[in-house]
PDB file of C-alpha atoms in Angstrom:
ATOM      1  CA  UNK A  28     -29.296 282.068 225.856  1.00 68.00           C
ATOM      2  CA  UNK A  29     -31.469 279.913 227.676  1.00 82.00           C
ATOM      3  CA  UNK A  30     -35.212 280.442 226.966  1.00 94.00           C
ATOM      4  CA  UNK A  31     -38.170 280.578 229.745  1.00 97.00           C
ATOM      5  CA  UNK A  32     -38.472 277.538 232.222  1.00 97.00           C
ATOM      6  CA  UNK A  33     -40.862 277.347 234.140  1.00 98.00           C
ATOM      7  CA  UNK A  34     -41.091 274.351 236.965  1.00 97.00           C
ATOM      8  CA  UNK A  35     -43.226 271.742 237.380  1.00 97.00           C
ATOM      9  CA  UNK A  36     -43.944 270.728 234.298  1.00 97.00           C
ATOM     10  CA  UNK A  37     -46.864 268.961 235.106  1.00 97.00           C
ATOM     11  CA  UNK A  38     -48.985 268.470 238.595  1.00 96.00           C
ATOM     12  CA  UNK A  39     -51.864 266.687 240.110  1.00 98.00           C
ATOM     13  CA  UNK A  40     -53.971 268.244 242.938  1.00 98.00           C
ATOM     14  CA  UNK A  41     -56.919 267.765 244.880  1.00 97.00           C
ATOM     15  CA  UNK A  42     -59.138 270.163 245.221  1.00 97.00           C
ATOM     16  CA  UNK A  43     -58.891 272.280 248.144  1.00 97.00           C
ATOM     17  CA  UNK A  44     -55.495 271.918 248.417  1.00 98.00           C
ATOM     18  CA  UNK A  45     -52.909 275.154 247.316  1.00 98.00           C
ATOM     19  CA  UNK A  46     -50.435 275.113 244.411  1.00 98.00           C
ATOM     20  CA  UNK A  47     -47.702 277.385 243.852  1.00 98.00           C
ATOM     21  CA  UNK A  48     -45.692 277.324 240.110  1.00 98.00           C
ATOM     22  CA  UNK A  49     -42.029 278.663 239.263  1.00 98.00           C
ATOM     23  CA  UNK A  50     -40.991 280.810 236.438  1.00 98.00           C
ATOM     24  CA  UNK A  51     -38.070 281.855 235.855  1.00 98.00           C
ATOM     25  CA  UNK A  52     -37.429 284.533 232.914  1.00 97.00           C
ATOM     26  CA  UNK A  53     -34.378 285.111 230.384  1.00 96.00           C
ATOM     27  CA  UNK A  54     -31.276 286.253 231.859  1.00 95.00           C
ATOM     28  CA  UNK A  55     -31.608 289.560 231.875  1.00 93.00           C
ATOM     29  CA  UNK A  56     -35.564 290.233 231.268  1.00 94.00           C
ATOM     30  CA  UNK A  57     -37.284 291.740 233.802  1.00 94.00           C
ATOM     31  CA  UNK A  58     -40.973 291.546 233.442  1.00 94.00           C
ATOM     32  CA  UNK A  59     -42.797 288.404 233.667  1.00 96.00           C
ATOM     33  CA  UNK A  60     -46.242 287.638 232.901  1.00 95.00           C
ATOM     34  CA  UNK A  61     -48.604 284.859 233.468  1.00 97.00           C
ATOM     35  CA  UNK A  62     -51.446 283.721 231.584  1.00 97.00           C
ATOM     36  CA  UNK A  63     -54.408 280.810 232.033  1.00 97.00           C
ATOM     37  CA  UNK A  64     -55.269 278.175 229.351  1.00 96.00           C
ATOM     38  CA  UNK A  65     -58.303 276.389 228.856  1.00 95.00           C
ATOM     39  CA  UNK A  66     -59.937 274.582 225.983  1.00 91.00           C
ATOM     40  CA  UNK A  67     -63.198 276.977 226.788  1.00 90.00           C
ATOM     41  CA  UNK A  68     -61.692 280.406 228.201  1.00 92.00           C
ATOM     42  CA  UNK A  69     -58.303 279.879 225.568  1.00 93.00           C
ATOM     43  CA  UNK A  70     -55.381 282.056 226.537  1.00 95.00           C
ATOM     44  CA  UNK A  71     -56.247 284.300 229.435  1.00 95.00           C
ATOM     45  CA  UNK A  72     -53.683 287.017 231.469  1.00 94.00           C
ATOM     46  CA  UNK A  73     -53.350 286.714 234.897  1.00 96.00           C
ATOM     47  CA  UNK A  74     -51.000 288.684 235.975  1.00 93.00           C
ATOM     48  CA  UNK A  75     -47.566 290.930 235.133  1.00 93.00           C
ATOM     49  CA  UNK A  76     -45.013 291.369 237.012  1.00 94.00           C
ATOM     50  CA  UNK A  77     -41.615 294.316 237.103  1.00 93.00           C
ATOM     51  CA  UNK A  78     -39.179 295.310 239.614  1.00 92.00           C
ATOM     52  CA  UNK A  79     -41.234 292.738 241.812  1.00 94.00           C
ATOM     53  CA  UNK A  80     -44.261 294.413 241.909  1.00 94.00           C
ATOM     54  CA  UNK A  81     -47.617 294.099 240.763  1.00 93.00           C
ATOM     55  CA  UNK A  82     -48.357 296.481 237.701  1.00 90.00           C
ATOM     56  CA  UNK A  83     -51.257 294.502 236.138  1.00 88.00           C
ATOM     57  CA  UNK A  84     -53.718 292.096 236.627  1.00 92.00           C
ATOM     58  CA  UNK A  85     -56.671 290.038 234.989  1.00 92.00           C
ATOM     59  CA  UNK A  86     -60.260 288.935 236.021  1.00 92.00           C
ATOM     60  CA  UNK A  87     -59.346 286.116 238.270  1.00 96.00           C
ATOM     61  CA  UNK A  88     -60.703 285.382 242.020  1.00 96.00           C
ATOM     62  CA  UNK A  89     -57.884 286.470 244.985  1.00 95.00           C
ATOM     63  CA  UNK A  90     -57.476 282.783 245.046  1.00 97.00           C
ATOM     64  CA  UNK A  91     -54.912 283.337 242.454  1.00 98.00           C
ATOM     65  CA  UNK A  92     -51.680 285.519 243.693  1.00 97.00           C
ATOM     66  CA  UNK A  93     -48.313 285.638 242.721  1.00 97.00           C
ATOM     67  CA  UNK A  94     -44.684 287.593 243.237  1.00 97.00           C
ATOM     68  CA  UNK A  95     -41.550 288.314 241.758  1.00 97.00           C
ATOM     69  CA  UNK A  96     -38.198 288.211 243.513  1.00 97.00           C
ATOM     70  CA  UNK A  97     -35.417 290.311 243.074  1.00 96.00           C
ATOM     71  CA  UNK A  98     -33.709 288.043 240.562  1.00 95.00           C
ATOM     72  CA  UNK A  99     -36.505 288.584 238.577  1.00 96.00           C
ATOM     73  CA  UNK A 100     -37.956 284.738 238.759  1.00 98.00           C
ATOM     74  CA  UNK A 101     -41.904 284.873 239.237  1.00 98.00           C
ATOM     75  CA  UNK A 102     -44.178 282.627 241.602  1.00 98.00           C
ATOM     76  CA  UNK A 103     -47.654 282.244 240.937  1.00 98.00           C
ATOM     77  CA  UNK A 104     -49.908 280.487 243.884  1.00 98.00           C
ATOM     78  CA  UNK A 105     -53.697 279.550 243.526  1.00 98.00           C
ATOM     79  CA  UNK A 106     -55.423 278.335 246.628  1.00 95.00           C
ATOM     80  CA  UNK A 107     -58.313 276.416 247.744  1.00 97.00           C
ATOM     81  CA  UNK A 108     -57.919 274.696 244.129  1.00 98.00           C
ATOM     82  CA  UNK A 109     -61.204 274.322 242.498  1.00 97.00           C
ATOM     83  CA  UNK A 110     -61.758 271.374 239.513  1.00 97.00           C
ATOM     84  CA  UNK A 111     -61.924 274.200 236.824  1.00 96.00           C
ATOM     85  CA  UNK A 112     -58.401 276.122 237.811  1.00 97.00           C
ATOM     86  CA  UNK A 113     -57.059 272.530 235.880  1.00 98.00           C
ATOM     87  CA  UNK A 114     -55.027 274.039 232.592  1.00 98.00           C
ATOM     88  CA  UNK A 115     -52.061 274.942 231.357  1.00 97.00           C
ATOM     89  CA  UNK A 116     -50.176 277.822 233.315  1.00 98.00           C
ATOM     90  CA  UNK A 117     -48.000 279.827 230.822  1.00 98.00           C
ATOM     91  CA  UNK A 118     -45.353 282.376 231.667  1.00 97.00           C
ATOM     92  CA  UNK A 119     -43.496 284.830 229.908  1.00 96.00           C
ATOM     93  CA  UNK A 120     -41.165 286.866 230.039  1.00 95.00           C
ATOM     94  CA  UNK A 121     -39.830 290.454 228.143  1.00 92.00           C
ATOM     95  CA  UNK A 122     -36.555 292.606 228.669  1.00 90.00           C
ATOM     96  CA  UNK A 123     -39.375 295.316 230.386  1.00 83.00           C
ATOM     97  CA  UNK A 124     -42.580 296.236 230.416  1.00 79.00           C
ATOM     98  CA  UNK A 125     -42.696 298.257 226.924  1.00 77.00           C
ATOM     99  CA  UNK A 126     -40.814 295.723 225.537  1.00 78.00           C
ATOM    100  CA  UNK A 127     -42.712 294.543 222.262  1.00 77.00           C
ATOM    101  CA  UNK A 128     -42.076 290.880 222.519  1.00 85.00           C
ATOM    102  CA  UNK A 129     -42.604 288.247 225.182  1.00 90.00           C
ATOM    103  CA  UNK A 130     -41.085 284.545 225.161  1.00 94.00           C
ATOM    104  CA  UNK A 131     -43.026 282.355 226.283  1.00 96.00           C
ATOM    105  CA  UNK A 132     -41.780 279.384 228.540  1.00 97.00           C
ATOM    106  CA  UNK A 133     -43.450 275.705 228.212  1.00 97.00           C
ATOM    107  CA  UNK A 134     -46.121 276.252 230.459  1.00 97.00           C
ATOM    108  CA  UNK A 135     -47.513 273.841 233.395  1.00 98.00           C
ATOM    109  CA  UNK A 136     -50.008 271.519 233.169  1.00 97.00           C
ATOM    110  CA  UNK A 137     -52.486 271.200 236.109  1.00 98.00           C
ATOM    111  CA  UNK A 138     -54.659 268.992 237.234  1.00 98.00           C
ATOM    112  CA  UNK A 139     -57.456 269.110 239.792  1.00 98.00           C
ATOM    113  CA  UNK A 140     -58.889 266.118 241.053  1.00 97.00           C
TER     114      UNK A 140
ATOM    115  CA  UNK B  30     -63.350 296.270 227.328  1.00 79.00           C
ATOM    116  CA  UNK B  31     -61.123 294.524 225.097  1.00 87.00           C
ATOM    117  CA  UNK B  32     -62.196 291.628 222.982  1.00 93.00           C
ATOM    118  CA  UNK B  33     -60.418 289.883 220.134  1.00 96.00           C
ATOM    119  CA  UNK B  34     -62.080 287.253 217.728  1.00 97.00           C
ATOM    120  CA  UNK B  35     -61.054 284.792 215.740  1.00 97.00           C
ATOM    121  CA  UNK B  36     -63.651 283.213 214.188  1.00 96.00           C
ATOM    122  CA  UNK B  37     -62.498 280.270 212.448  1.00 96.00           C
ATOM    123  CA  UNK B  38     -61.307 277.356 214.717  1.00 96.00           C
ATOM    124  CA  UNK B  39     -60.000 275.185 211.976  1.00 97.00           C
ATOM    125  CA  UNK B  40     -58.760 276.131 208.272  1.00 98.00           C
ATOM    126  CA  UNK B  41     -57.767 273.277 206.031  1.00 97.00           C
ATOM    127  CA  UNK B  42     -56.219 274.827 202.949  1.00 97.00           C
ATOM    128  CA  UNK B  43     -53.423 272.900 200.368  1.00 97.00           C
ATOM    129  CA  UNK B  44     -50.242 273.712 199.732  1.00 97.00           C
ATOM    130  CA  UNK B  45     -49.793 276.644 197.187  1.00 97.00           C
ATOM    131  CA  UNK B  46     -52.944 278.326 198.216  1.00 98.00           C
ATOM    132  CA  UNK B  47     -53.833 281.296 199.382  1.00 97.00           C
ATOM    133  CA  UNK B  48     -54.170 281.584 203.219  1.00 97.00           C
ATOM    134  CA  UNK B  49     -56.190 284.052 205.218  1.00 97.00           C
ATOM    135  CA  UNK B  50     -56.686 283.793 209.049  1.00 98.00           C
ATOM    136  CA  UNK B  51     -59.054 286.499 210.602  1.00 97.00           C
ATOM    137  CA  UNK B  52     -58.749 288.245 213.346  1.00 97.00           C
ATOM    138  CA  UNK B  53     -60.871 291.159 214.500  1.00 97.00           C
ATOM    139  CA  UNK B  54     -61.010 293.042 218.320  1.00 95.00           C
ATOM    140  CA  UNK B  55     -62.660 295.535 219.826  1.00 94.00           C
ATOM    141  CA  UNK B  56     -60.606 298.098 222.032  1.00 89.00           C
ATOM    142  CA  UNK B  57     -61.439 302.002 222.718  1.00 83.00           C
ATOM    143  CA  UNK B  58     -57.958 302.800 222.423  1.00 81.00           C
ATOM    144  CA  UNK B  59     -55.508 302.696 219.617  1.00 82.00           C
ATOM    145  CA  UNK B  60     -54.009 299.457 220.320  1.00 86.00           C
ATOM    146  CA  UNK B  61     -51.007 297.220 219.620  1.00 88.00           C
ATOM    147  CA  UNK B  62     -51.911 293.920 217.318  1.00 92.00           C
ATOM    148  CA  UNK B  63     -49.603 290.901 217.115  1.00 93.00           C
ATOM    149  CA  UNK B  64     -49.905 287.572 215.836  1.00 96.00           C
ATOM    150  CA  UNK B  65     -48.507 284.564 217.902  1.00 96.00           C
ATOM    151  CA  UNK B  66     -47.746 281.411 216.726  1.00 97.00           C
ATOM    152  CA  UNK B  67     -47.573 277.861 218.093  1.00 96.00           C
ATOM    153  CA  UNK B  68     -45.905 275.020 216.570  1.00 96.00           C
ATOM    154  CA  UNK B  69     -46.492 271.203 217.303  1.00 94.00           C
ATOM    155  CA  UNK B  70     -44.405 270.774 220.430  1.00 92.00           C
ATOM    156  CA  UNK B  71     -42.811 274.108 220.778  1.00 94.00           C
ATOM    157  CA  UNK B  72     -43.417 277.085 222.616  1.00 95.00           C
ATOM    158  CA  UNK B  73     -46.126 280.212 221.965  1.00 96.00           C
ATOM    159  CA  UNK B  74     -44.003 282.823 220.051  1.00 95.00           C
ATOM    160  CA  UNK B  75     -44.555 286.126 218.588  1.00 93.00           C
ATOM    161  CA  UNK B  76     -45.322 285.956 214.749  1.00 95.00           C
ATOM    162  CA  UNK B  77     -45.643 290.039 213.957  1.00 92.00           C
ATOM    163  CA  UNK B  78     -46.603 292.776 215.195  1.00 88.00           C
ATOM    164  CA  UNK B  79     -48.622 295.646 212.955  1.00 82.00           C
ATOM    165  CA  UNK B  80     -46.334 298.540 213.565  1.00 77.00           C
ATOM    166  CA  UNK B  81     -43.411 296.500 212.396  1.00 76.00           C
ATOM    167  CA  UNK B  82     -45.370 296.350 208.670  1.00 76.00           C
ATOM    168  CA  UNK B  83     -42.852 293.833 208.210  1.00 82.00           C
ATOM    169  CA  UNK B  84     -43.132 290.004 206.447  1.00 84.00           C
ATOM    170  CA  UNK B  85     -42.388 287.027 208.470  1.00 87.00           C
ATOM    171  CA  UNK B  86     -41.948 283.422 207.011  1.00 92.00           C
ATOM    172  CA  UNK B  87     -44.140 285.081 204.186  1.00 92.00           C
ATOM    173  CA  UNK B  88     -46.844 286.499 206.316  1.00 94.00           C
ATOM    174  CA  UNK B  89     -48.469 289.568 206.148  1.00 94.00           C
ATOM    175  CA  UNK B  90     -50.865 291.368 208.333  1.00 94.00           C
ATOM    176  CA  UNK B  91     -52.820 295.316 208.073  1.00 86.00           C
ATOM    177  CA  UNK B  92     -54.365 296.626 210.621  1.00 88.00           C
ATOM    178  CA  UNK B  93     -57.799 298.152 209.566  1.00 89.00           C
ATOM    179  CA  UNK B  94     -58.871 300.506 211.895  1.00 87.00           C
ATOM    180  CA  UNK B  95     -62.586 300.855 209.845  1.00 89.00           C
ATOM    181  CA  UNK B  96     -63.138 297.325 210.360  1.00 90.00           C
ATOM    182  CA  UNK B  97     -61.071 296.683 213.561  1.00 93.00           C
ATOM    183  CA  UNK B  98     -59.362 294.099 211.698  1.00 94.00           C
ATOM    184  CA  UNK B  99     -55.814 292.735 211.858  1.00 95.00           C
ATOM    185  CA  UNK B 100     -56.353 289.524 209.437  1.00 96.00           C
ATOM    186  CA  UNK B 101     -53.081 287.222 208.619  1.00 96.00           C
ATOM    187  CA  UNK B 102     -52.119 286.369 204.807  1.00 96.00           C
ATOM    188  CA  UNK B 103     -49.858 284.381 202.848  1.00 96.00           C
ATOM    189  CA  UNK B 104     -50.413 284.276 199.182  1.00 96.00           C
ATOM    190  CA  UNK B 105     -49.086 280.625 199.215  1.00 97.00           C
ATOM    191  CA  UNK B 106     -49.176 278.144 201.638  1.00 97.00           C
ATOM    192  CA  UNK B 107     -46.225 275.646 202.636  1.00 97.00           C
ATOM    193  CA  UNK B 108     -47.093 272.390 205.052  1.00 97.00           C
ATOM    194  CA  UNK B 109     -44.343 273.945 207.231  1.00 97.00           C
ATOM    195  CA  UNK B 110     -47.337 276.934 208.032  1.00 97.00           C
ATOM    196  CA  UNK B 111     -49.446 274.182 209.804  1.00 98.00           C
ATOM    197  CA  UNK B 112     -49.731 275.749 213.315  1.00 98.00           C
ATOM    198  CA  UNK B 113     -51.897 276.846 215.810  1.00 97.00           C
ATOM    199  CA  UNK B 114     -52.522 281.253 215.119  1.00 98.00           C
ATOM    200  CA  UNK B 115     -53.113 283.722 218.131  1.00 97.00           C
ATOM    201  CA  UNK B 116     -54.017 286.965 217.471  1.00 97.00           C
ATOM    202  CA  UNK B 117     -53.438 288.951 220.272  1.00 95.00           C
ATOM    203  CA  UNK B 118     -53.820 292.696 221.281  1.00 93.00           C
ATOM    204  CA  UNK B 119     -52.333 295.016 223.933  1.00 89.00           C
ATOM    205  CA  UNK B 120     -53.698 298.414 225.335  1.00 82.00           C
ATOM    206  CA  UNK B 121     -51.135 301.541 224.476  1.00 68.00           C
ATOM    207  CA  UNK B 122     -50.227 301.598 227.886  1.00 64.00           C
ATOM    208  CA  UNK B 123     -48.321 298.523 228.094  1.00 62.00           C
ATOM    209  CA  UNK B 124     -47.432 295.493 226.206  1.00 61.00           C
ATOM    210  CA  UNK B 125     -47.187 292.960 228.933  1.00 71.00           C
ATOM    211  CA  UNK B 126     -51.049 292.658 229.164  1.00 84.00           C
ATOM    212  CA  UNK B 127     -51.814 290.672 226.298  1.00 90.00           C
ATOM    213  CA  UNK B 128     -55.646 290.018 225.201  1.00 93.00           C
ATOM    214  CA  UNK B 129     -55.590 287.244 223.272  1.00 96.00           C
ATOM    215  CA  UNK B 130     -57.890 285.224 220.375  1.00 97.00           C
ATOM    216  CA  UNK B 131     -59.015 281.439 220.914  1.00 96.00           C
ATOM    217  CA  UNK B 132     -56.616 281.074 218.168  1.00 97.00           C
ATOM    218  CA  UNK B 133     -57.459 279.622 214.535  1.00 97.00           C
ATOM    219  CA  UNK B 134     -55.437 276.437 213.596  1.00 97.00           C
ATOM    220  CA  UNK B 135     -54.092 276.138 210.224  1.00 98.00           C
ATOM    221  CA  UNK B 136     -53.713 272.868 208.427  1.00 98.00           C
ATOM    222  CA  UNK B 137     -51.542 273.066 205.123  1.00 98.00           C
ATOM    223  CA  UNK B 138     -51.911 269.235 203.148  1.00 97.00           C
ATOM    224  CA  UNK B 139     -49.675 268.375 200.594  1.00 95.00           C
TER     225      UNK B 139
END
């Protein structure tokens, strides 16, 4: 079974400018979450996702949004891109919501310039 | 709101030795505890969890409610162990929302 991808895997903005990243789940999970990285902050959630709505999410400006389709694949967006939204964007994924475990996919490395 | 501390960045231990990464949170709730781990090059994934009460790859982990501790043992360590360790912790209500550690790496030398 194919595990979490998530697309790019790595991007360059400037700031100002809007970014939007891809995740899509395992076949057949459901809820997606997505979490911030940062050497300073470390591992921080954003957002979760189920049945493409919103049930959760963290301390973050409304610069940061997302959505989930009906296939279940997740889109995050962050704009007006400020130097410290540069980390690494994780998502992951579970079969649902009270599922115990979450997969994680390879994350995507941003940089603002 | 919901905190979790690790408070060791680094541990450098040898092989054979006892290991013993700390983790403690604060949460109002009764909460779920997990460890994550990260390997060099691979992906975040879930170590245990504490109602499982189960060992992994040797691991061990009780959750003290007293102390609001959920620290991670192995009586001995192997060099395959060398990782990066998340503790992580979720409200009752839902596991999605995970809080998580700045994460202690383990180094295991030969």
């Amino acid at each position: 079974k194919a595990g979490v991808t998530q697309t790019p895997r790595y991007l360059i903005k400037t700031r100002g400018q809007q970014v939007t990243l891809s995740c899509s789940p395992i076949s057949g999970h459901r809820s997606v979450s997505w979490y911030q990285q940062t050497p300073g902050q470390g591992l921080q959630f954003l957002f979760e996702y189920f049945s493409e709505t919103q049930r959760n999410k963290g301390n973050f400006p409304g610069r940061f949004s997302g959505r989930q389709f009906s296939n279940s694949r997740s889109e995050m967006n962050v704009s007006t891109l400020e130097l410290g939204d540069s980390a690494l964007y994780l998502c992951a994924s579970s079969l649902a919501p009270e599922a115990y475990e979450q997969y994680f996919g390879p994350g995507t490395r941003l940089t603002v310039t | 709101a919901q905190r979790v501390t690790q408070p060791e960045k680094l541990l450098s231990v040898f092989k054979g030795a006892p290991v013993e990464l700390k983790c403690n949170y604060s949460y109002s709730g009764s909460p779920e505890l997990f460890w994550y781990v990260q390997y060099s090059r691979q992906r975040l994934q879930l170590l245990l969890r504490h109602i499982s009460r189960e060992s992994i790859k040797g691991f061990t982990a009780d959750l003290n409610k007293g102390e609001t501790s959920f620290h991670l043992k192995k009586p001995f360590a192997q060099e395959e162990d060398s990782a990066m360790y998340y503790c992580a912790l979720s409200p009752n209500s839902g596991y999605s929302t995970l809080t998580f550690g700045k994460g202690t790496m383990l180094l295991v030398s030969p």
